[in-house]
Structure formats: C-alpha cells, structure tokens
mmCIF file of C-alpha atoms in Angstrom:
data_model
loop_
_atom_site.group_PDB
_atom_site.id
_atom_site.type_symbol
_atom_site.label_atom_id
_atom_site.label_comp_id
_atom_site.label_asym_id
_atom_site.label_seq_id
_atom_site.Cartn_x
_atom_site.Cartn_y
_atom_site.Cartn_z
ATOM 1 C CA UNK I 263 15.040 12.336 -13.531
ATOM 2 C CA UNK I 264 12.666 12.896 -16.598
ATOM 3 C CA UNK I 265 11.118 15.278 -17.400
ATOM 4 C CA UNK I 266 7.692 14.006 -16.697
ATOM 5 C CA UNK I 267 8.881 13.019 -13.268
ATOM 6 C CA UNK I 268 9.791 16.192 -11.458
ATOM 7 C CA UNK I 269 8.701 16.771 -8.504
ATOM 8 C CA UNK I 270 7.872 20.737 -8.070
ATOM 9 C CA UNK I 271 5.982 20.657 -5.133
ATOM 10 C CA UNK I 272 9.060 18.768 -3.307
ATOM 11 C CA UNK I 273 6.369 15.972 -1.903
ATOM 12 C CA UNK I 274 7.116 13.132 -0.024
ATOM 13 C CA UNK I 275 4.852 11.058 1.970
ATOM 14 C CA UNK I 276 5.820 8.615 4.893
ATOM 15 C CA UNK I 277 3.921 5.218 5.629
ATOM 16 C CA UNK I 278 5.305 2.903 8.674
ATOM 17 C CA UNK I 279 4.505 0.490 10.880
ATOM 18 C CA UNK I 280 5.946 2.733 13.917
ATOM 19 C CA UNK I 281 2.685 3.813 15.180
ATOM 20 C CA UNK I 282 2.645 7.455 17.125
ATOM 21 C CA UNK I 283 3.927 6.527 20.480
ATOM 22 C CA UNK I 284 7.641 6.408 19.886
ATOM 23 C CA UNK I 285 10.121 9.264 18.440
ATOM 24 C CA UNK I 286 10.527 7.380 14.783
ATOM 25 C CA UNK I 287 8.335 9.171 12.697
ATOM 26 C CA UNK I 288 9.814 12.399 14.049
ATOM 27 C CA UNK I 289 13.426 11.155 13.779
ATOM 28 C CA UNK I 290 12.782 10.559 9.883
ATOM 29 C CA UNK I 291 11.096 13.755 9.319
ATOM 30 C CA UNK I 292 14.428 15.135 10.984
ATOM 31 C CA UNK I 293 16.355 13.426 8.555
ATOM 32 C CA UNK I 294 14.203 14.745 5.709
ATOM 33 C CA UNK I 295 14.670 18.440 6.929
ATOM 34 C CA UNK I 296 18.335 17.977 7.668
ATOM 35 C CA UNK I 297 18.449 17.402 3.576
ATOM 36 C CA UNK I 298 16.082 20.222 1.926
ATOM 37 C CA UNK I 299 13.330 21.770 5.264
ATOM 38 C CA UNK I 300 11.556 23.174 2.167
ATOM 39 C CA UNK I 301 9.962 19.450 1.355
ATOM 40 C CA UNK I 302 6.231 18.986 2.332
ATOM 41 C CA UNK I 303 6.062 15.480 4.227
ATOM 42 C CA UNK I 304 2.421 14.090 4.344
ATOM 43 C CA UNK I 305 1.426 11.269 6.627
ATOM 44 C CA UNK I 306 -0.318 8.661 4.702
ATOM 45 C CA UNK I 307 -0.072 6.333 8.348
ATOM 46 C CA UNK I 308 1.892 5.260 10.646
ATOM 47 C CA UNK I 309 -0.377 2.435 12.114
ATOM 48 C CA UNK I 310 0.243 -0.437 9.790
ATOM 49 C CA UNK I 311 -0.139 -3.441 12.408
ATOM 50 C CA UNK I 312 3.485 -4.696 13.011
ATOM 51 C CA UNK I 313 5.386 -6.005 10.688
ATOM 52 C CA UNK I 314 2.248 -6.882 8.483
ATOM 53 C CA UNK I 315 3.753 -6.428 4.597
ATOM 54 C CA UNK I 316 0.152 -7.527 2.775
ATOM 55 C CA UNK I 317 -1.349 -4.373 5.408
ATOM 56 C CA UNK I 318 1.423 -1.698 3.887
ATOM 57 C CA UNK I 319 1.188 -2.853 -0.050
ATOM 58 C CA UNK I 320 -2.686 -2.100 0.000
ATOM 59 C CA UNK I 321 -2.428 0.453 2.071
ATOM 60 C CA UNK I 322 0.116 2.323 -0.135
ATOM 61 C CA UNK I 323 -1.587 0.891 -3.481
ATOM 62 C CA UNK I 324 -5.011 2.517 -2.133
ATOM 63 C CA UNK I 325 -2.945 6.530 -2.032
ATOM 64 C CA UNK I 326 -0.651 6.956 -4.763
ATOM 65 C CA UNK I 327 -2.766 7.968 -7.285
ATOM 66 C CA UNK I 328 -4.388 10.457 -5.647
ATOM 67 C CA UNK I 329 -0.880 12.294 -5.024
ATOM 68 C CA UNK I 330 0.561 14.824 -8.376
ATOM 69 C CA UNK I 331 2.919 12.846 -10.370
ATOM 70 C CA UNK I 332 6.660 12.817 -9.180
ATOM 71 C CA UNK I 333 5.847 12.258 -5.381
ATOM 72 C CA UNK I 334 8.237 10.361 -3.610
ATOM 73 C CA UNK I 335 6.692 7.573 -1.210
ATOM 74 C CA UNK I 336 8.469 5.989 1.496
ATOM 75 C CA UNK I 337 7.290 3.067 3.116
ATOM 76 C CA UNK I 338 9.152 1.252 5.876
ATOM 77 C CA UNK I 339 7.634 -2.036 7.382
ATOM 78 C CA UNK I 340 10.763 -4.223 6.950
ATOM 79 C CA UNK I 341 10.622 -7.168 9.713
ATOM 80 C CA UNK I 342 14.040 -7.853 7.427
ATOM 81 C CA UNK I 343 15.925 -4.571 8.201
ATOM 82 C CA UNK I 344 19.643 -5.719 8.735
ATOM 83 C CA UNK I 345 19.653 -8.640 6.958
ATOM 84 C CA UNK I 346 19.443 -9.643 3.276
ATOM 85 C CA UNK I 347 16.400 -8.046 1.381
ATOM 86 C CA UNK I 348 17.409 -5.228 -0.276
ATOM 87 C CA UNK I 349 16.828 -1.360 0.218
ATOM 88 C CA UNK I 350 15.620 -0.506 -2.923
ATOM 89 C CA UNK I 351 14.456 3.319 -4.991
ATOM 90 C CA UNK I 352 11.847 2.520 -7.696
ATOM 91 C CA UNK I 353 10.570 5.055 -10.601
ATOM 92 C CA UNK I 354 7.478 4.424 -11.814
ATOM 93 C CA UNK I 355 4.835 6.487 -13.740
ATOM 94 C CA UNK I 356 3.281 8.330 -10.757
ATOM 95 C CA UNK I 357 6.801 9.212 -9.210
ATOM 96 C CA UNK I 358 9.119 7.173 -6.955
ATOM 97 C CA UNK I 359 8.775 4.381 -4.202
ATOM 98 C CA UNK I 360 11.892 4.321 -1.535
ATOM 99 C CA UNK I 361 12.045 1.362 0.571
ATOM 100 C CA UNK I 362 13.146 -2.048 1.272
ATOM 101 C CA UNK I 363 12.771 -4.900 -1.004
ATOM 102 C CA UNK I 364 10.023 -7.432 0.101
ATOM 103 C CA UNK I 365 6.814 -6.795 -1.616
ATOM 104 C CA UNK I 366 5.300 -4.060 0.212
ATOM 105 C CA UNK I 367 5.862 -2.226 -3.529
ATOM 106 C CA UNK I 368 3.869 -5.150 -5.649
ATOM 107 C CA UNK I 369 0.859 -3.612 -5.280
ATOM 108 C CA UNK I 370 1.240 -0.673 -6.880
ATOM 109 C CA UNK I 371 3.725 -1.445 -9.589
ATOM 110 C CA UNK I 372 0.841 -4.279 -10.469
ATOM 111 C CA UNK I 373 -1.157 -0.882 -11.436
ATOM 112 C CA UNK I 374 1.399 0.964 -13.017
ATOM 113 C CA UNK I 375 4.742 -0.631 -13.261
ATOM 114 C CA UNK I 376 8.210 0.241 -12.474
ATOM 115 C CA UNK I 377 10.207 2.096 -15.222
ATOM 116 C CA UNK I 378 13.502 1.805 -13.238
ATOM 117 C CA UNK I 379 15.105 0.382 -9.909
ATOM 118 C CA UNK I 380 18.226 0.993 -8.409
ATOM 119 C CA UNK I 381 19.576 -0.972 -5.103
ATOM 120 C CA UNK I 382 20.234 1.903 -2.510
ATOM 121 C CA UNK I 383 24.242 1.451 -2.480
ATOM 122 C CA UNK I 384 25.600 4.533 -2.679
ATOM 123 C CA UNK I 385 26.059 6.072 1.132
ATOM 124 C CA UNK I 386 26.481 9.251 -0.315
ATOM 125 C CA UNK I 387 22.882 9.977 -0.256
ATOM 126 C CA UNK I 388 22.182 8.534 3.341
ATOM 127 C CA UNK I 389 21.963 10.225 6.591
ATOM 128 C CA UNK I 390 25.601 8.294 7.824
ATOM 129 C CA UNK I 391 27.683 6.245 6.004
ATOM 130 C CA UNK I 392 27.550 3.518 8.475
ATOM 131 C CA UNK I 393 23.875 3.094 8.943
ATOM 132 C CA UNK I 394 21.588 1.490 11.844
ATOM 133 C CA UNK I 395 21.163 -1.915 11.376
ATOM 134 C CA UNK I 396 17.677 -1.851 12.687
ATOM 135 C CA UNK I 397 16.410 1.639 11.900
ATOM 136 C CA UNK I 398 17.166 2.083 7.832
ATOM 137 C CA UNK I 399 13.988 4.204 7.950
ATOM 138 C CA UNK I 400 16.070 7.135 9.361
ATOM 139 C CA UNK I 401 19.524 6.466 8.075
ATOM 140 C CA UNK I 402 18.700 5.287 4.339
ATOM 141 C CA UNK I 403 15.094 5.755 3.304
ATOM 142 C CA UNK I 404 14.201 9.119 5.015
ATOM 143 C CA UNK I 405 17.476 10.717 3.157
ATOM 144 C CA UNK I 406 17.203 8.663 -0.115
ATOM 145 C CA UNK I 407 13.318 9.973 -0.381
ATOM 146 C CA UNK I 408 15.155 13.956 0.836
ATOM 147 C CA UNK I 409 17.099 13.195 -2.199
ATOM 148 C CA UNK I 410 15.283 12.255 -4.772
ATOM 149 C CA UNK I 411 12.165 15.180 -3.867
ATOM 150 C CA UNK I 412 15.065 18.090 -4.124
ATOM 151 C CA UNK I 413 16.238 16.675 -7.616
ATOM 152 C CA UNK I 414 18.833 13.858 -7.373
ATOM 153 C CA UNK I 415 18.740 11.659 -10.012
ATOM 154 C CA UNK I 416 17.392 7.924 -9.544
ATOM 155 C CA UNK I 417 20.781 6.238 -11.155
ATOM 156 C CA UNK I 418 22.467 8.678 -8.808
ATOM 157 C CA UNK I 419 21.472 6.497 -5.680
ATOM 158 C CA UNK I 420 22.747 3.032 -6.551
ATOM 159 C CA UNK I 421 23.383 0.218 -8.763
ATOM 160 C CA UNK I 422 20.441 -0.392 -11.112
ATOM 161 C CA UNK I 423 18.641 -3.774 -10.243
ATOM 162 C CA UNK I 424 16.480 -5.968 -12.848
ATOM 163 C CA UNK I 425 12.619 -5.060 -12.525
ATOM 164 C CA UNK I 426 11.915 -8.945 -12.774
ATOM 165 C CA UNK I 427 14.322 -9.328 -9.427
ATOM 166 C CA UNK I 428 11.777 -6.991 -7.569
ATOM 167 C CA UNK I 429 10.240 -9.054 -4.952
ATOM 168 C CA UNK I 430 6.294 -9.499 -5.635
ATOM 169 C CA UNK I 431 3.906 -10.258 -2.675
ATOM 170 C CA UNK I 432 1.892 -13.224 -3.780
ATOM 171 C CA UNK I 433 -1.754 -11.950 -3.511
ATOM 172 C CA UNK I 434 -4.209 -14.531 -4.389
ATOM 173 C CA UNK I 435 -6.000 -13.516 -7.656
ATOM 174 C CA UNK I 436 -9.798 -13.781 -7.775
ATOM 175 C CA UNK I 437 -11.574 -15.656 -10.467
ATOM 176 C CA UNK I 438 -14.808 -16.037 -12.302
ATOM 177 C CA UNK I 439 -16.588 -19.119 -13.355
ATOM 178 C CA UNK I 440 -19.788 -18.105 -14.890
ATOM 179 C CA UNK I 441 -21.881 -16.294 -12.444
ATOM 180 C CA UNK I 442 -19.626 -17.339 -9.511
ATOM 181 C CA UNK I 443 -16.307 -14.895 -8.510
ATOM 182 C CA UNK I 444 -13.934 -16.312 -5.817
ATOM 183 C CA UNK I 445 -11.936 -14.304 -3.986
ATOM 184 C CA UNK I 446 -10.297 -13.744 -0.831
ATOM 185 C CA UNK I 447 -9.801 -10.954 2.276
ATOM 186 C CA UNK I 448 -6.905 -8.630 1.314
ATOM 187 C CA UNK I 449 -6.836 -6.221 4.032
ATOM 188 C CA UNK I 450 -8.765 -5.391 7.217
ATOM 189 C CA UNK I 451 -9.622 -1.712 7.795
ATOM 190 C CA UNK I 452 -9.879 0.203 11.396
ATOM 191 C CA UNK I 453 -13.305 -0.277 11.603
ATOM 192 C CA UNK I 454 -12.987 -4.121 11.068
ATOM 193 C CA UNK I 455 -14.136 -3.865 7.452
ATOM 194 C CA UNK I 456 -13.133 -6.658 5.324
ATOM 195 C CA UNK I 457 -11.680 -5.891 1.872
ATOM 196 C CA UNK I 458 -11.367 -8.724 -1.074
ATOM 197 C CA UNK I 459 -9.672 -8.639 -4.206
ATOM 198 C CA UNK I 460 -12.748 -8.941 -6.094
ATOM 199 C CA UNK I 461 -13.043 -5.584 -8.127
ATOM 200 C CA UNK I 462 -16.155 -3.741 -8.235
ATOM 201 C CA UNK I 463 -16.208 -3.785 -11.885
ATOM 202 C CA UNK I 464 -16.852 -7.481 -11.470
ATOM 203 C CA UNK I 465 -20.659 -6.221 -9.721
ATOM 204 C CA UNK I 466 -20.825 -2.837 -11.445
ATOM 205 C CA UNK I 467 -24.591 -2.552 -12.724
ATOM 206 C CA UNK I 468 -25.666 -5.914 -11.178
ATOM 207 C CA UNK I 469 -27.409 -7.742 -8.336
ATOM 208 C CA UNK I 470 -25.446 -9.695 -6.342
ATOM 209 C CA UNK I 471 -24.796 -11.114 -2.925
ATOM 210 C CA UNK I 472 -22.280 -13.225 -0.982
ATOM 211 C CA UNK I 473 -21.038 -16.046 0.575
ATOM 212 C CA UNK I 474 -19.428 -16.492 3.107
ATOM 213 C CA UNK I 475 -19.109 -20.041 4.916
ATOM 214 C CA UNK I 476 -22.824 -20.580 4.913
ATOM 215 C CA UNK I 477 -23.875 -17.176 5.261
ATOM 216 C CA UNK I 478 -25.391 -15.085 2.827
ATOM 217 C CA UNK I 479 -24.677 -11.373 2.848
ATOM 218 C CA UNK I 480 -26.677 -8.870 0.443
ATOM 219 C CA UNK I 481 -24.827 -6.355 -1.993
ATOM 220 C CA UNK I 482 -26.160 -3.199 -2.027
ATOM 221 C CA UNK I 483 -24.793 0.186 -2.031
ATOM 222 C CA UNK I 484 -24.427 1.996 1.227
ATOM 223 C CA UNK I 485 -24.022 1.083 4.688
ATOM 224 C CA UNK I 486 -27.158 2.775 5.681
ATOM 225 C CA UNK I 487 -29.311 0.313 3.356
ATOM 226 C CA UNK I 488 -29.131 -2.343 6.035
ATOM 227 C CA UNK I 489 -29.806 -2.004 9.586
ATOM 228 C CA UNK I 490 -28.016 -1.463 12.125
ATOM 229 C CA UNK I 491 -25.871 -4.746 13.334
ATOM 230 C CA UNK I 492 -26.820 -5.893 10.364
ATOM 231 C CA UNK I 493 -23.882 -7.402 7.647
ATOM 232 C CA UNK I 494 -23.778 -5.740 4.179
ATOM 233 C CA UNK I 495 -21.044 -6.072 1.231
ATOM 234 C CA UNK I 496 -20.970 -3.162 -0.959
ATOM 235 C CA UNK I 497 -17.706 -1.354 -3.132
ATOM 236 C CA UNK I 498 -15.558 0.668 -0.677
ATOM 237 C CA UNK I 499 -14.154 4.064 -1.844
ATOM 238 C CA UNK I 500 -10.929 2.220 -2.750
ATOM 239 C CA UNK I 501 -13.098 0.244 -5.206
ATOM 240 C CA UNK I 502 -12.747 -3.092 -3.717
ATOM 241 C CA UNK I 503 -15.762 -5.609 -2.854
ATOM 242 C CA UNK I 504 -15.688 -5.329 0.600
ATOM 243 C CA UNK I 505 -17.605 -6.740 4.174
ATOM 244 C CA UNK I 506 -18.987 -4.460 6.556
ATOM 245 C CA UNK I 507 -21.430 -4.549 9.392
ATOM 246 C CA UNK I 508 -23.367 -1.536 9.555
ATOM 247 C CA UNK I 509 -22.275 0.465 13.108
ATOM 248 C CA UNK I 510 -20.389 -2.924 13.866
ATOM 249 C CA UNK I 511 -16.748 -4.751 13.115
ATOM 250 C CA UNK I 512 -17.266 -7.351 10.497
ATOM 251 C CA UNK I 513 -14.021 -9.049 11.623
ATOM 252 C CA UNK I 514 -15.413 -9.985 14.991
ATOM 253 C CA UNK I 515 -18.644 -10.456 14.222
ATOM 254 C CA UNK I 516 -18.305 -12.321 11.130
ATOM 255 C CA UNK I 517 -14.506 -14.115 12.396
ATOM 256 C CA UNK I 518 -12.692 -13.491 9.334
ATOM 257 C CA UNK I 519 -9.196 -13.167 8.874
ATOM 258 C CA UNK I 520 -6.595 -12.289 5.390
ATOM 259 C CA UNK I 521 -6.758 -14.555 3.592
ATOM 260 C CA UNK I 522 -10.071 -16.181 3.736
ATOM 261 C CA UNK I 523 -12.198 -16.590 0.954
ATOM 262 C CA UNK I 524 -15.488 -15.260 0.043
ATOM 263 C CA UNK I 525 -17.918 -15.559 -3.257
ATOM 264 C CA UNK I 526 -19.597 -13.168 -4.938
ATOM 265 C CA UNK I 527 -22.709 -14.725 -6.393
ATOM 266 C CA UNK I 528 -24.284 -12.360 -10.093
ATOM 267 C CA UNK I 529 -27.569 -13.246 -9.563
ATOM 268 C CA UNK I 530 -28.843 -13.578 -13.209
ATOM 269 C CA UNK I 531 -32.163 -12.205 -14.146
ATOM 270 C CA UNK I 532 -32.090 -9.544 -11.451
#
C-alpha cells in the first residue's frame, strides 16, 4: 500500500443491491468484524434496484469523493456471481474499490483512474476457502475490503490483472453541436428524478431549456422556481443536468426511462 493510500481511519463503506429486509448486509458486516471490529463501515445504500449495474456505477461514482483518501468501497450487485466475471480489488487515487468485475467500477475510474488491479485469487484473505457460489459479498468481498482497511497490501490479494481488461459499462456520451447538447437518462433517483449525462458545466452561466419528445421544460435553478406539479430541469447536487417535477415523480409523469434521450437547448442571446 503507498504511502498516500493508507487508510487511518480503517473506513470501508458497503453499497448492494440487497435492500434491508433480508440478513445480507448484516452477514457482511459480520464478516468485516470477524477480520479487524475496529473498522468503521458506512452505508452508502443498500437499495440499488435488483441487479441494475448502470444504478450502482452512478450511484458509487456520485460518493467517493466525498470519503478521505484510502477508503475502501465495496460494491456488490453481481447478477454474474458464480460464473465467469471476475472478483476483482482496484487502487485508485481516492483509495480502493472491492468487487466483481462488470462495470459497476467504470464510473468512477472514468474520474480518476485505476493505478492497480489485482483478480481476487488468493483465498487466504476470504472469509472460507471454499466460498458461496451465490453470496461472494460475504465470503470474498466483505473480507477482501476487512483486509485491505487493516493494512494488507493490494498485490497481497491476487494476481495482478491489466487495467485495459477492466470491464467498462458503456454509458452513452453526450455531445454538442453548436447550441444543441444531446444526451441521455443515466440514472433515476427515489423521488423519480431523472439524471442525464449532460454536465452542468455545459449550462453553467447560461439560459437554457429542454427537450424532451415535444415538450419543452425550462432550466432554472431550484425546484421551488416552478410550481408545484409543474416540470423543471435544473443541476442536481451531484452536478448532473437533471428532470424533476416540483412535489411530483418526473418518471411517471413525464414516462421516461435510462436510456432515453433528452436536449439541452443554449438559448443564445439570453
């Protein structure tokens, strides 16, 4: 581990797909403890729709960087536990990412990219050296993540793995052709709000609007500077473009899904 990527504070956060109403999240805080009961574990969520990979790589890109450098992240929504994706440890410069191999990492490592990988092969550092075939959350990642907040080194954990072999969630890109960007829904919040991956650099200091089929839906800059029911797009906290209906769900009401695209018009002049 360098020296820049210690992790005093012996933090590791969880995020899943397990949701609250089942014993998993417990079980893999009881594998943490079993390994060092001085770590802090944080919560980051365990309500990631099922199985839904785009949902965990914004989630997770959205709260490392507001975590001290050297925290270990685990993330577990792996539809291909058992099978052949890889389970994978990943430095990078904000600390480490433990987890399996199929994209839910791309996000953040598209912000601040890996330094090192390692395939999780050595059972040494896992809860049992024969391992659940459907619940590496509690027999690989949980210990790996024990591991690597209490001081074991990265190359320690496995067999090191090319960075270009990491598996990269394809994320539509948005684009800009003169006063017209195009981009497309990313992720879709609690409250129904609908977040693109159109930065809000691209608006910063600007008047602008959008489109959306053949609806046109003002920017402005809080939710309150609409009325209520009313549709607004404005920069979320996680400084996306984003769609919103103010004290409504902007899924429903607007029937949008990932994936869809929406236009953000500059409107010159203004």
């Amino acid at each position: 581990m360098s020296k820049n990527q210690q992790n005093p504070q012996g933090l590791l956060t969880l995020l899943s797909d397990f949701g609250d109403g089942d014993v998993y999240v417990g079980v893999m805080k009881g594998a943490i403890a079993q390994i060092n009961p001085k770590l802090k574990v944080i919560d980051l969520t365990h309500q990631i729709s099922p199985q839904n990979i785009a949902a965990a790589r914004f989630c997770l890109m959205d709260a490392y960087p507001y975590f001290p450098v050297g925290t270990v992240h685990i993330a577990v929504v792996d539809p291909g536990v058992g099978g052949q994706r890889r389970a994978i440890a990943v430095e990078f410069n904000h600390g480490f990412l433990v987890g399996p191999d199929n994209g839910l990492f791309s996000g953040v490592l598209t912000h601040s990219p890996a330094i090192a990988a390692v395939e999780l092969t050595n059972p040494d550092y896992w809860r049992t050296p024969n391992p659940s075939s459907t619940f590496h959350g509690r027999d690989i990642f949980a210990p790996v993540g024990a591991h690597l907040a209490s001081g074991v080194s990265l190359q320690q954990l496995g067999t090191q793995i090319n960075l270009e072999s990491l598996v990269n969630l394809k994320i539509a890109e948005c684009s800009q052709s003169g006063n017209l960007i195009t981009g497309c829904i990313q992720y879709i919040d609690h409250f129904g709000n609908l977040v693109s991956n159109i930065p809000g650099t691209y608006i910063q200091d600007k008047s602008w609007k959008v489109l959306v089929g053949d609806k046109i839906i003002p920017g402005r800059g809080t939710y309150g500077n609409v009325e209520i029911g009313d549709a607004i797009a404005l920069v979320g906290s996680h400084g996306w473009v984003e769609l919103a209906i103010n004290s409504g769900n902007a899924r429903s009401q607007l029937q949008m899904n990932l994936g869809d695209t929406i236009q953000v018009v500059i409107e010159v002049g203004r």
